[in-house]
Amino acid sequence: MDEFHPQTIIEPFRIRSVEPIRFTTMGEREQALGEAGYNPFLLHARDVLIDLLTDSGTAAMSSRQWAGMMASDESYAGASSFYRFEAAVRDITGFKHVIPTHQGRAAEHILFNTIARPGDVVLNNTHFDTTRAHVEHAGAEARDLVIPEGRQPRTIHPFKGNIDLQALEAAIREVGPQRIPAVMATVTNNSGGGQPVSMANIRAAGEIAHAHGIRFIIDACRFAENAWFIKTREEGYADKAPIDIAREMFGYADGCTMSAKKDGMANIGGFLALNDDELAARCRALEILTEGFPTYGGMAGYDMEAIAQGLYEALDEGYLRYRIRSIAYLGEKLTAAGVPIVQPTGGHAVYIDAREMLPHIPPLRYPAWSLNNALYLLGGVRGVEIGTVMFGLQPDGTEQPAAMDLVRLAFPRRVYTQSHVDYLAEVILAVNAQRDRVPGHRIVWQAPVLRHFTARLKPIA
Ligand code: F0G
């Protein structure tokens, strides 16, 4: 018989521990959302059927991860779990110093507190919110330099997360290298649709930074997904293993910040990794102050075991093929039905363009927030608004429309199956079929900063 090449990409695992999800009626969901002030962040998770709020810390762990966790070493200093964690991070990133932290933003806090001063400028394709917040907390400016294609939802480009290299050179000339503590690349570019950065772009950005004596740091949260896009889209990488692609990426940089809640396949944890001895020593001093002793840094020994194993599982080809395919699969179904999404689909999420889908809701009536609530009411699905509620409030208290109004549907790793995705597409299409009946919202209470987490809203009749 001929060799069989299946078209169906199946989940590369079988399930031997299950967690029930709870079905609710539309009436129950109406009540739950009303009690939550029409803010999905304030829902009880047990009232959500398919939870796509984030891919962060929501992964299902493998039997090997659990086995490692059972055998962890919880010693305060010098735990063998730390040395296994350190060895895994070094093996994959090549960086000399591994500084454990409780999650990604703690690594950012330590790094920017140590390297950034008022008046400095940090350059990045797009700073994630917490990265920007820590740069600004240190008194510096966070400047985004993604290529123009990366700002246009429907432009197709294989590496929409790329840094605009001309803009990078121009910014370095304008600001001066002594005021730039780091050039960064966020892989994949979460705030820009989970879009990848090419190897050529990473290499060139590193060379430009180094030519001016500036350090180059990778925000590595989704490094394995980025490696997969390089393998499948960039010439010369088709036959390379994801781990070797990852090693090459990190090889162009001087360090990385990492949230192990993403491609660490863990529920908590992170790290800062660096080559520079003197900088690492200064970062460790701050780590002891805020995170803990340098061989645990805010994690339990079992967290470090989960990550030491998880980092390798995230680089498994069968896993990555399934992971990226499940996102593309939903994207294809929505595109075929005419639902506007950020194209092409990225690594960890599908982003629906709510401003385009719901033209009757003006930006200041929050189209993406309204769409997200409609998805919950109709189908028990929870995504997250990345739009005017999240970014619209200005420091002077006025409101401006955000650049885009998107609903991000982020996929937890190894949690949902293809039938969950089929159901999800059905819910989105059902909302799309009656989209002119989706009401806008107004805010009835808000906090002065990061209002989206706690705001209370009302639908507009
Ligand atoms: N960098 C990027 C690119 C991220 O996506 C995140 C978190 C962080 C840093 C911070 O890591 O949460 O461990 O402190 N992103 C999550 C999300 C919260 O939903 O996209 P953390």
PDB file of C-alpha atoms and ligand atoms in Angstrom, residues 54 56 103-105 108 128 130-131 186 190 219 221-222 259 261-262 408, ligand 1:
ATOM      1  CA  THR A  54      -5.941  34.296  27.726  1.00  0.00           C
ATOM      2  CA  SER A  56      -1.397  32.679  29.861  1.00  0.00           C
ATOM      3  CA  GLN A 103       6.062  35.495  36.072  1.00  0.00           C
ATOM      4  CA  GLY A 104       7.053  37.539  33.039  1.00  0.00           C
ATOM      5  CA  ARG A 105       6.366  41.019  34.361  1.00  0.00           C
ATOM      6  CA  GLU A 108      10.575  43.031  33.190  1.00  0.00           C
ATOM      7  CA  PHE A 128       3.230  44.328  25.574  1.00  0.00           C
ATOM      8  CA  THR A 130       3.265  45.116  31.169  1.00  0.00           C
ATOM      9  CA  THR A 131       6.556  45.719  29.344  1.00  0.00           C
ATOM     10  CA  THR A 186       8.682  40.590  21.195  1.00  0.00           C
ATOM     11  CA  ASN A 190       1.097  39.727  21.008  1.00  0.00           C
ATOM     12  CA  ASP A 219      10.636  39.070  24.982  1.00  0.00           C
ATOM     13  CA  CYS A 221       6.911  34.514  25.822  1.00  0.00           C
ATOM     14  CA  ARG A 222       5.902  32.713  22.623  1.00  0.00           C
ATOM     15  CA  SER A 259       6.658  34.398  30.972  1.00  0.00           C
ATOM     16  CA  LYS A 261       2.831  30.856  31.506  1.00  0.00           C
ATOM     17  CA  LYS A 262       2.929  30.857  27.697  1.00  0.00           C
ATOM     18  CA  ARG A 408      -8.919  38.363  21.031  1.00  0.00           C
TER      19      ARG A 408
HETATM   20  N1  F0G B   1       5.163  39.870  27.364  1.00  0.00           N
HETATM   21  C1  F0G B   1       4.176  39.434  26.545  1.00  0.00           C
HETATM   22  C2  F0G B   1       4.385  39.465  25.059  1.00  0.00           C
HETATM   23  C3  F0G B   1       2.969  38.933  27.096  1.00  0.00           C
HETATM   24  O1  F0G B   1       2.013  38.491  26.276  1.00  0.00           O
HETATM   25  C4  F0G B   1       2.813  38.910  28.504  1.00  0.00           C
HETATM   26  C5  F0G B   1       1.566  38.424  29.111  1.00  0.00           C
HETATM   27  C6  F0G B   1       3.874  39.365  29.311  1.00  0.00           C
HETATM   28  C7  F0G B   1       5.032  39.835  28.697  1.00  0.00           C
HETATM   29  C8  F0G B   1       3.785  39.389  30.810  1.00  0.00           C
HETATM   30  O2  F0G B   1       3.853  38.106  31.345  1.00  0.00           O
HETATM   31  O3  F0G B   1       1.639  37.798  32.484  1.00  0.00           O
HETATM   32  O4  F0G B   1       3.609  36.360  33.051  1.00  0.00           O
HETATM   33  O5  F0G B   1       3.569  38.715  33.753  1.00  0.00           O
HETATM   34  N2  F0G B   1       0.486  38.277  28.446  1.00  0.00           N
HETATM   35  C9  F0G B   1      -0.789  37.747  28.946  1.00  0.00           C
HETATM   36  C10 F0G B   1      -1.828  37.816  27.870  1.00  0.00           C
HETATM   37  C11 F0G B   1      -1.237  38.320  30.244  1.00  0.00           C
HETATM   38  O6  F0G B   1      -3.016  37.530  28.166  1.00  0.00           O
HETATM   39  O7  F0G B   1      -1.506  38.118  26.720  1.00  0.00           O
HETATM   40  P1  F0G B   1       3.131  37.723  32.733  1.00  0.00           P
END
